[in-house]
Short mmCIF file of C-alpha atoms and ligand atoms in Angstrom, two decimals:
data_model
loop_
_atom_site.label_atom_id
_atom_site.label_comp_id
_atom_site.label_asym_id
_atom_site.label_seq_id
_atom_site.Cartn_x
_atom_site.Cartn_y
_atom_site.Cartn_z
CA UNK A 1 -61.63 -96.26 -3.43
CA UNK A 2 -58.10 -96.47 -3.74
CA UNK A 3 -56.42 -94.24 -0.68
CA UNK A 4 -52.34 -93.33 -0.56
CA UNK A 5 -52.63 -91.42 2.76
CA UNK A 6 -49.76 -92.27 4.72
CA UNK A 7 -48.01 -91.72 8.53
CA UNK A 8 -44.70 -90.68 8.67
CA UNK A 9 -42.69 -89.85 11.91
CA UNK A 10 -46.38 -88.66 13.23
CA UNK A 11 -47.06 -86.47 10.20
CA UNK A 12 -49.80 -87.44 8.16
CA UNK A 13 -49.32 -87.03 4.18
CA UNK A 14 -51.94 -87.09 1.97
CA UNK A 15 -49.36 -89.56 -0.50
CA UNK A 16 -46.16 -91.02 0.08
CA UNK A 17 -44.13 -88.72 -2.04
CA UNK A 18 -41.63 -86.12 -0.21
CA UNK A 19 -39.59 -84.21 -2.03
CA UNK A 20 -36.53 -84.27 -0.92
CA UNK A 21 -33.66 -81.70 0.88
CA UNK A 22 -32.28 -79.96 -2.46
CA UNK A 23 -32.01 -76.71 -4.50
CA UNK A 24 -35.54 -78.06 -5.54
CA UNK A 25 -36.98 -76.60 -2.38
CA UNK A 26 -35.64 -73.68 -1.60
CA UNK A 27 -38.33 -70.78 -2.91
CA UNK A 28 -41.58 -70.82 -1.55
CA UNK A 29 -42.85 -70.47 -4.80
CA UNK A 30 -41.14 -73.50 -5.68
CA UNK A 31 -43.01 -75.43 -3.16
CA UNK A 32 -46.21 -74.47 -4.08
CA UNK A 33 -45.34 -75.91 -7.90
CA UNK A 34 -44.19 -79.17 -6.14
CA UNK A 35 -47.38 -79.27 -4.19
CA UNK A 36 -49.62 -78.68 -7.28
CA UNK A 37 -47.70 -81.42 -9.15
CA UNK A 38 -48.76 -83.62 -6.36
CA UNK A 39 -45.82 -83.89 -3.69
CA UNK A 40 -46.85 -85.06 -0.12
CA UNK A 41 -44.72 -83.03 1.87
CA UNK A 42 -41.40 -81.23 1.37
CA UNK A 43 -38.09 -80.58 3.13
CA UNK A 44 -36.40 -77.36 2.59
CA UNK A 45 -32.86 -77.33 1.79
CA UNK A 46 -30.51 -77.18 4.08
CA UNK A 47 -29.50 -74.94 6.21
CA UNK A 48 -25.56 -75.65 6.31
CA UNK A 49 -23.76 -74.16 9.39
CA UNK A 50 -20.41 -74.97 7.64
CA UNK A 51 -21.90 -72.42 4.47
CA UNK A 52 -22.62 -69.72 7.33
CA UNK A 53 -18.74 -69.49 8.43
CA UNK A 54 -17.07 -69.99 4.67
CA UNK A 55 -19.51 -67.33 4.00
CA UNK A 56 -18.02 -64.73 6.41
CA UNK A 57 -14.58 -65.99 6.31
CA UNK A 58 -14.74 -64.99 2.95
CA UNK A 59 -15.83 -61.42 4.08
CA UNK A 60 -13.18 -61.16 7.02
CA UNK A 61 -10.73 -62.02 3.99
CA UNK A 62 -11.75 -58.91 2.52
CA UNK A 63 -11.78 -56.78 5.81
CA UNK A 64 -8.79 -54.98 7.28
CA UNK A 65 -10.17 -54.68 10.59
CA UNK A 66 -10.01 -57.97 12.78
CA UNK A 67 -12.07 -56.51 15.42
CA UNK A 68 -15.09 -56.65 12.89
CA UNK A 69 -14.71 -60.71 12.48
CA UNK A 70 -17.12 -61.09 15.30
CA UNK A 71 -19.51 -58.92 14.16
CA UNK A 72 -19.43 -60.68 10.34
CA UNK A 73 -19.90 -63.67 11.77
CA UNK A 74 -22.96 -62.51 13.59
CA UNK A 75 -24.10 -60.36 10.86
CA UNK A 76 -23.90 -63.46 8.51
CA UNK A 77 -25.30 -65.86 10.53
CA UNK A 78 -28.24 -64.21 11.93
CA UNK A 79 -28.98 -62.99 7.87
CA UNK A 80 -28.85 -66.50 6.65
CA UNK A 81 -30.86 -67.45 9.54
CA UNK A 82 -33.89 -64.89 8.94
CA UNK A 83 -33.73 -66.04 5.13
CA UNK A 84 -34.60 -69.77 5.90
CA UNK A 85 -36.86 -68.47 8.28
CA UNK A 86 -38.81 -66.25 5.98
CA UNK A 87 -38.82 -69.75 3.57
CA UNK A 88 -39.98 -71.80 6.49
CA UNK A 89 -42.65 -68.78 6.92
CA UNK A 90 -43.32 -68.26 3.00
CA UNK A 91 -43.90 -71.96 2.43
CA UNK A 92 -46.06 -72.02 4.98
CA UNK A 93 -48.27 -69.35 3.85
CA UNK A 94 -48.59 -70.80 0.45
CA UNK A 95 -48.71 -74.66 0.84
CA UNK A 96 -51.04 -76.86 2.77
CA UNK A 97 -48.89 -80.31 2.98
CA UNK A 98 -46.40 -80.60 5.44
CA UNK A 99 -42.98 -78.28 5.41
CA UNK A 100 -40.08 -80.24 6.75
CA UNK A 101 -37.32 -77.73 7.93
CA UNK A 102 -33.54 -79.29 7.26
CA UNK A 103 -30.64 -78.60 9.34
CA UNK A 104 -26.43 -79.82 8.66
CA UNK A 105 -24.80 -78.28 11.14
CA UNK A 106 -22.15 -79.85 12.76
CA UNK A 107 -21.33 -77.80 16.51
CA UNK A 108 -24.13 -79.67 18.46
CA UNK A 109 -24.57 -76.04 20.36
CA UNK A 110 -25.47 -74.37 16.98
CA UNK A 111 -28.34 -77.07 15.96
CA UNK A 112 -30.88 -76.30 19.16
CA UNK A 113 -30.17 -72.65 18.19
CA UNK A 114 -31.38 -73.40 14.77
CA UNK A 115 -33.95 -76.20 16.09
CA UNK A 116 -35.49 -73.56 18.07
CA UNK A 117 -36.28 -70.90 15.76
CA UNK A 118 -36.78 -72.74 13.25
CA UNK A 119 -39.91 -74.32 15.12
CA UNK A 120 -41.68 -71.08 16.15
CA UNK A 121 -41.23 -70.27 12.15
CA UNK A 122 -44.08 -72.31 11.86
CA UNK A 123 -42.08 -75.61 10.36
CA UNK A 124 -44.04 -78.84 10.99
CA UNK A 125 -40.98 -81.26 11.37
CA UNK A 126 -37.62 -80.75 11.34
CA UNK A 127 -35.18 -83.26 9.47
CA UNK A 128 -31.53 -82.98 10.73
CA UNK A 129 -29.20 -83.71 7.64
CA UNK A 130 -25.89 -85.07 9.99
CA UNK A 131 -23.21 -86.72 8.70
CA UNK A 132 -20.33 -87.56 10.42
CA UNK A 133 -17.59 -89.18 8.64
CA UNK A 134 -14.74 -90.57 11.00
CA UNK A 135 -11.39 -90.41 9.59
CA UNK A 136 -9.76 -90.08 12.94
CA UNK A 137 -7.38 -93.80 13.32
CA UNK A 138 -7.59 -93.28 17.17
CA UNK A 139 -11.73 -92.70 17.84
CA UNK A 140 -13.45 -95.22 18.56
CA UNK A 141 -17.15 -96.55 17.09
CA UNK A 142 -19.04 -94.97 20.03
CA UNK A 143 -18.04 -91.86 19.92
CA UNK A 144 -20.00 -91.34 16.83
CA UNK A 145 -23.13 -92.86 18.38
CA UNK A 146 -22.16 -90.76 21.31
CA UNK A 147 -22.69 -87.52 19.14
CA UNK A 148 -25.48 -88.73 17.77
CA UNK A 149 -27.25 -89.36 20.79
CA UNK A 150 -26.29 -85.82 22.24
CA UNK A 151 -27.83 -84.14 19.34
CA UNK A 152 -31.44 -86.14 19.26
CA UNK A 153 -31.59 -85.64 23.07
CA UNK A 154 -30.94 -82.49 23.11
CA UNK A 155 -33.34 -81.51 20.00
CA UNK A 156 -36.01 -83.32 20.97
CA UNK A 157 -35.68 -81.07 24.72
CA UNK A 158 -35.78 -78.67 22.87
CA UNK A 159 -38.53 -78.87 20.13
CA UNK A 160 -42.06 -80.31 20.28
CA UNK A 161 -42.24 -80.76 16.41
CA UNK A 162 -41.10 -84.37 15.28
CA UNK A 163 -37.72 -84.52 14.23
CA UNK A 164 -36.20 -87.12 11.97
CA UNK A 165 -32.79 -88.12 11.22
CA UNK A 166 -31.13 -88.17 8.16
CA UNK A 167 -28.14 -90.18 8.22
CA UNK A 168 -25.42 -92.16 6.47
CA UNK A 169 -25.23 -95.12 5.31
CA UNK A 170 -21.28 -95.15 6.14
CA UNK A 171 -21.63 -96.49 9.20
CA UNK A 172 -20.35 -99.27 11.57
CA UNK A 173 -23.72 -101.01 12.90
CA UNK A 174 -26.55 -99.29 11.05
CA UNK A 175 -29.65 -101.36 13.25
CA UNK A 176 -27.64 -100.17 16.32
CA UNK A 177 -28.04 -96.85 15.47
CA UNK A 178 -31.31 -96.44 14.31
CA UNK A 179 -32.61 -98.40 17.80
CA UNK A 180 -30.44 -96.06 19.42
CA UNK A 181 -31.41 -93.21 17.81
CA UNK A 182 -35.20 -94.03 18.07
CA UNK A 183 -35.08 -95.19 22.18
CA UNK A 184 -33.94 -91.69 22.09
CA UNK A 185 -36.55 -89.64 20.59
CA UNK A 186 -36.19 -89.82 17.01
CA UNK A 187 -39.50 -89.49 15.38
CA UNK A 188 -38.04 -91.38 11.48
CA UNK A 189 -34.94 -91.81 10.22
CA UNK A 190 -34.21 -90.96 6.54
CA UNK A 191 -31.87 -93.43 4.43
CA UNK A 192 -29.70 -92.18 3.37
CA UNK A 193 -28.10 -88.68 2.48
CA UNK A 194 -25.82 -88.15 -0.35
CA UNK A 195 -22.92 -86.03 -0.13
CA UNK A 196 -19.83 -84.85 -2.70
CA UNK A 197 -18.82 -88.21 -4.20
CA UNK A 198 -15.43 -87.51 -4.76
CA UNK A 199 -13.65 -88.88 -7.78
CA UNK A 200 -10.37 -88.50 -9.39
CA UNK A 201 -9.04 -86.91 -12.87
CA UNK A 202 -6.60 -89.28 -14.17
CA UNK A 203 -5.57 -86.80 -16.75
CA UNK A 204 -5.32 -83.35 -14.96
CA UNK A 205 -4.67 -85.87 -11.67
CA UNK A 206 -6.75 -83.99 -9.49
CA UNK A 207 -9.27 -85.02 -7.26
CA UNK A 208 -12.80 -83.78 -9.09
CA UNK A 209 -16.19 -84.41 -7.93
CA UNK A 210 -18.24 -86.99 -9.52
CA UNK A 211 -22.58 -87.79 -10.01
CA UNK A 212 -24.17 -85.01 -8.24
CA UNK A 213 -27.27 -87.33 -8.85
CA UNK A 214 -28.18 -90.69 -7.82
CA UNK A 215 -28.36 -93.41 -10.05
CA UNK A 216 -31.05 -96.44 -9.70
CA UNK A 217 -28.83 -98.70 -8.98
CA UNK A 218 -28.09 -96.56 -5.85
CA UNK A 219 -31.62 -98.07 -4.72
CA UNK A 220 -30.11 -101.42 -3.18
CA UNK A 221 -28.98 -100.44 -0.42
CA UNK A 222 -31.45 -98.01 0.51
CA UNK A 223 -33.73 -101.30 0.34
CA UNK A 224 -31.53 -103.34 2.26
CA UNK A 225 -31.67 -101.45 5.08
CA UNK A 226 -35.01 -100.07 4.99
CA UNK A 227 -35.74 -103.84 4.84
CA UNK A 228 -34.07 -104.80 7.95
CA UNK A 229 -34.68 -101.82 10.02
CA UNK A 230 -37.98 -101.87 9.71
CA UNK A 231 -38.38 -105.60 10.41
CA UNK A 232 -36.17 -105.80 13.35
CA UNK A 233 -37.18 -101.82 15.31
CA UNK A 234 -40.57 -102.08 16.58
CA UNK A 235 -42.40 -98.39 15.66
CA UNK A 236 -39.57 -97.07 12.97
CA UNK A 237 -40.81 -94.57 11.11
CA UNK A 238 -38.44 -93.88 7.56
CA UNK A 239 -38.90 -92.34 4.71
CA UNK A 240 -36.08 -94.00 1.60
CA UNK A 241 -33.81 -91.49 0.30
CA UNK A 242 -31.48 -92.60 -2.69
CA UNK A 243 -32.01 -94.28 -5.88
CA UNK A 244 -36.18 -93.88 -6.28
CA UNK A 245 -35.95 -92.65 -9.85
CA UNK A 246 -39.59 -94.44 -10.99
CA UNK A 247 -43.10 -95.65 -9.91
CA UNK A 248 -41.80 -99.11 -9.69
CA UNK A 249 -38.47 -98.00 -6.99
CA UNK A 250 -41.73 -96.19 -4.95
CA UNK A 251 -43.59 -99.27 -4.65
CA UNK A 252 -40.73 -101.25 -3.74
CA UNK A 253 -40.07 -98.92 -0.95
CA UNK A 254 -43.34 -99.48 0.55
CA UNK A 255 -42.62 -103.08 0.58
CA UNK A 256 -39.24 -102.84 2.75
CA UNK A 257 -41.26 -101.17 5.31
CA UNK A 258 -40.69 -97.53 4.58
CA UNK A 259 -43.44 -94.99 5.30
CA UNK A 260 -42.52 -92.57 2.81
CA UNK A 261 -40.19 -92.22 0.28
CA UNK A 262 -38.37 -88.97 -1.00
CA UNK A 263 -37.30 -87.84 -4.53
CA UNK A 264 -34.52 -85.61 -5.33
CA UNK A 265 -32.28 -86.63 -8.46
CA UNK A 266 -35.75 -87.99 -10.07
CA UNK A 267 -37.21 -85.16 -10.21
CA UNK A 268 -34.22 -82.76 -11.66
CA UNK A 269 -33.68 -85.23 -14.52
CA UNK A 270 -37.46 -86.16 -15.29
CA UNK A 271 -38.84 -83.10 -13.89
CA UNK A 272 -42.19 -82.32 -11.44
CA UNK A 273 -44.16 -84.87 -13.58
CA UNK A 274 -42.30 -87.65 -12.15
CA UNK A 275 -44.59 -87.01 -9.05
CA UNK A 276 -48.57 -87.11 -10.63
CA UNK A 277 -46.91 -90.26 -12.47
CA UNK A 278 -45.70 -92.62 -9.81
CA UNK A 279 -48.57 -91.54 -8.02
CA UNK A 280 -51.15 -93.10 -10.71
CA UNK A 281 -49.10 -95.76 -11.50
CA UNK A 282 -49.41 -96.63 -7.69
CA UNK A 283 -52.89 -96.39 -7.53
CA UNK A 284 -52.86 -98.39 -10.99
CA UNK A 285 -50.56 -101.11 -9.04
CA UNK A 286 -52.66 -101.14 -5.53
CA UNK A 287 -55.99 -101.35 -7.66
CA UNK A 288 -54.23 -104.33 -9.84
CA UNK A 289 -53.21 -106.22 -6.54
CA UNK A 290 -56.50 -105.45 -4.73
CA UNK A 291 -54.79 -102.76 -2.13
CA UNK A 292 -57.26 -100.36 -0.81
CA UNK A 293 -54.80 -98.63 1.59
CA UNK A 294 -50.74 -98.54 1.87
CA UNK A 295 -50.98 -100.08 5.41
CA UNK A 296 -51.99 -103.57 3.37
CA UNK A 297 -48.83 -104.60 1.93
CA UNK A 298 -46.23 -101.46 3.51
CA UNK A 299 -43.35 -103.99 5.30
CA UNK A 300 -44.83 -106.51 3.24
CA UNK A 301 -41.33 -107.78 2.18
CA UNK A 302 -39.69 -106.61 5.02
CA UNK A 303 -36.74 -108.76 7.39
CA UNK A 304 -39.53 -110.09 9.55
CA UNK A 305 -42.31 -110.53 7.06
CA UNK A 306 -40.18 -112.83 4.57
CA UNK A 307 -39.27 -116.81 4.91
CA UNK A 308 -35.64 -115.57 4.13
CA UNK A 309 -34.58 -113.12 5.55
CA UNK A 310 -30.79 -113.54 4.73
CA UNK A 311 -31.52 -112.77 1.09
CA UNK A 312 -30.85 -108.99 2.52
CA UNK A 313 -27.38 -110.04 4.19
CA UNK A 314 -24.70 -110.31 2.45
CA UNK A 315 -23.77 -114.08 2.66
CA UNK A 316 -26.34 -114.42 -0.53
CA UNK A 317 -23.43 -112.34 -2.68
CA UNK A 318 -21.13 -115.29 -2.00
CA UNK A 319 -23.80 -118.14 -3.61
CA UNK A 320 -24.56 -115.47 -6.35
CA UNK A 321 -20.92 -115.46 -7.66
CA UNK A 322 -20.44 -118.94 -6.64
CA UNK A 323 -22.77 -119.85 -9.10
CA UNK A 324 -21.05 -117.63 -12.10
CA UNK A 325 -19.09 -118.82 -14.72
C1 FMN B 401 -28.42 -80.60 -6.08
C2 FMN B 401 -28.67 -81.32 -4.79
C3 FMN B 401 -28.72 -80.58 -3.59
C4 FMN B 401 -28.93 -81.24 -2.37
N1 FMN B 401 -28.99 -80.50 -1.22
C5 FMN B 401 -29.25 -81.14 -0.03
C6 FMN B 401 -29.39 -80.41 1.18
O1 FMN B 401 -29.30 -79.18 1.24
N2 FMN B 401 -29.65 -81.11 2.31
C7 FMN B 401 -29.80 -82.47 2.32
O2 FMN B 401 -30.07 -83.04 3.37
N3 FMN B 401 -29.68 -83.19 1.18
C8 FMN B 401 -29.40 -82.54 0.03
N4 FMN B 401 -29.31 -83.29 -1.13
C9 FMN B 401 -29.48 -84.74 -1.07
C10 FMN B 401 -30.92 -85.13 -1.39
O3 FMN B 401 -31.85 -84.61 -0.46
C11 FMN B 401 -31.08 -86.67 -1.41
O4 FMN B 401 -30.86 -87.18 -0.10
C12 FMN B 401 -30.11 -87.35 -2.36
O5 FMN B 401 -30.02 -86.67 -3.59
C13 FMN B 401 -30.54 -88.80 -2.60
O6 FMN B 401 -31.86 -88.86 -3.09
P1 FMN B 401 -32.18 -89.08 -4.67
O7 FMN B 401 -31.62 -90.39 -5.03
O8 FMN B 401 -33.68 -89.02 -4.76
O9 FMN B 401 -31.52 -87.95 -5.38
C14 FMN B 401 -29.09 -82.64 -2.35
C15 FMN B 401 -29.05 -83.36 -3.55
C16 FMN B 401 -28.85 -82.72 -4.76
C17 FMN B 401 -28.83 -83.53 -6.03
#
């Protein structure tokens, strides 16, 4: 009997398959589809900080009284804050696998507000969405590690739920940070998160935005480093995020060492039935290769497990086009 249970920063999921952070997610009713079409867990979207204050900047804008700006903000905040909650709640009521709660917020005060509430709602993890890109000439690499830290530290005081970090990939010393951030509570890491790829109009020349989606070939890298982070960080938990479009991309996840893998881009191209059919073909693939459980061949091809563990550095890309005529 073939079994896909799997552990994931101390959740157990009844298959590898999270859906990811996305518009996907965010109506309970939603949910329940995603579990019926045979998700293992699901994070919510987002709950953006940064949308909270456009959102009532746009309404002082519109206000002649600048003595109500405090009171907008308040009023805006605490309303977008009871809606998640009621989704966190909602979800709950009508879906049995896991809810993962997401947070992007970017004033390290706001998240253990958020963190907080968002727990008592009921939300069985909580998956902070962070992104930090340094444009700054004078900062230097620690300071971002330095934030970083703050925030797990100070979540993880905070909450008893596990918390996992999603993070970038645009960043100096990617092992660092995931020890780092896992010596310091984090319960999984999540590679990686997409945000607005920006792109440029050569006609209107403007600066546009470009592939709201992922692409398969995005998958690379998210294999790299699941790859090497799980073979080098004793007790990493991480679920892939970027490029799993098909059954095959799952599998090969599960090889690099991840625990779970999230779909996002997949399943608003293919739709829900992306989900019951990577799960058979898994099963078809673990039966085929004589797997009972994912625990058999999960980090199977991971840094430590393989004679060759360079083939995920980068000094292979020099023999590769050495080699081309
Ligand atoms: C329309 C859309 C909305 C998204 N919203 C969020 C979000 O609110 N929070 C978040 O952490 N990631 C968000 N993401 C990123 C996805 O969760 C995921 O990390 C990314 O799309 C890469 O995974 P994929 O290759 O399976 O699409 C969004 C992605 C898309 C396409």
């Amino acid at each position: 009997m073939i079994n896909v249970e799997t552990k994931y920063a101390g959740l157990t999921l009844r298959n590898p398959i999270i859906i990811g952070s996305s518009g996907l997610t965010n109506k309970a009713e939603h949910n329940k589809r995603l579990e019926e079409a045979g998700a293992g867990a699901i994070v919510l979207k987002s709950l953006f900080e940064e949308q909270i204050e456009l959102q009532s900047d746009s309404l002082m804008q519109n206000s002649d009284s600048p003595e109500a700006a405090d009171y907008i903000y308040s009023y805006v905040k605490t309303n977008q804050i009871n809606q998640y909650l009621e989704l966190i709640e909602k979800s709950k009521e009508v879906c049995t696998i896991p809810i993962i709660a997401s947070i992007n917020c970017y004033k390290s005060d706001a998240w253990i507000e958020f963190a907080r509430q968002i727990e008592a709602a009921g939300a069985d993890a909580l998956e902070l969405n962070v992104f930090f890109l340094e444009t700054d000439l004078t900062a230097d690499a620690d300071s971002v590690e330095e934030r970083y830290i703050k925030l797990i530290r100070r979540v993880k005081e905070t909450v008893s739920i596990p918390v996992m970090i999603k993070t970038s990939k645009m960043q100096g010393n990617i092992p660092a940070l995931a020890q780092t951030l896992t010596v310091n509570g984090a319960d999984g890491l999540v590679l990686f998160n997409r945000f607005y790829q920006p792109d440029i109009d050569i006609f209107k020349q403007e600066v546009t935005s470009s592939n709201i989606f992922s692409n398969p070939a995005d998958l690379s890298d998210t294999l790299r480093w699941t790859a090497i982070l799980s073979g080098k960080i004793p007790g990493i938990s991480i679920a892939t995020s970027t490029g799993v479009h098909d059954w095959e991309s799952v599998i090969k996840c599960l090889l690099a060492g991840a625990d779970a893998v999230q779909i996002c881009s997949a399943v608003y191209q293919q739709g829900q039935e992306i989900i019951s059919q990577m799960l058979t073909r898994l099963e078809e693939w673990m039966s085929q290769q004589n797997y009972q459980n994912i625990s058999e061949f999960k980090g199977k091809l991971n840094y430590a497990n393989i004679p060759n563990p360079t083939l995920y550095e980068r000094s292979q890309f020099m023999k590769y086009y050495s080699k081309r005529e």
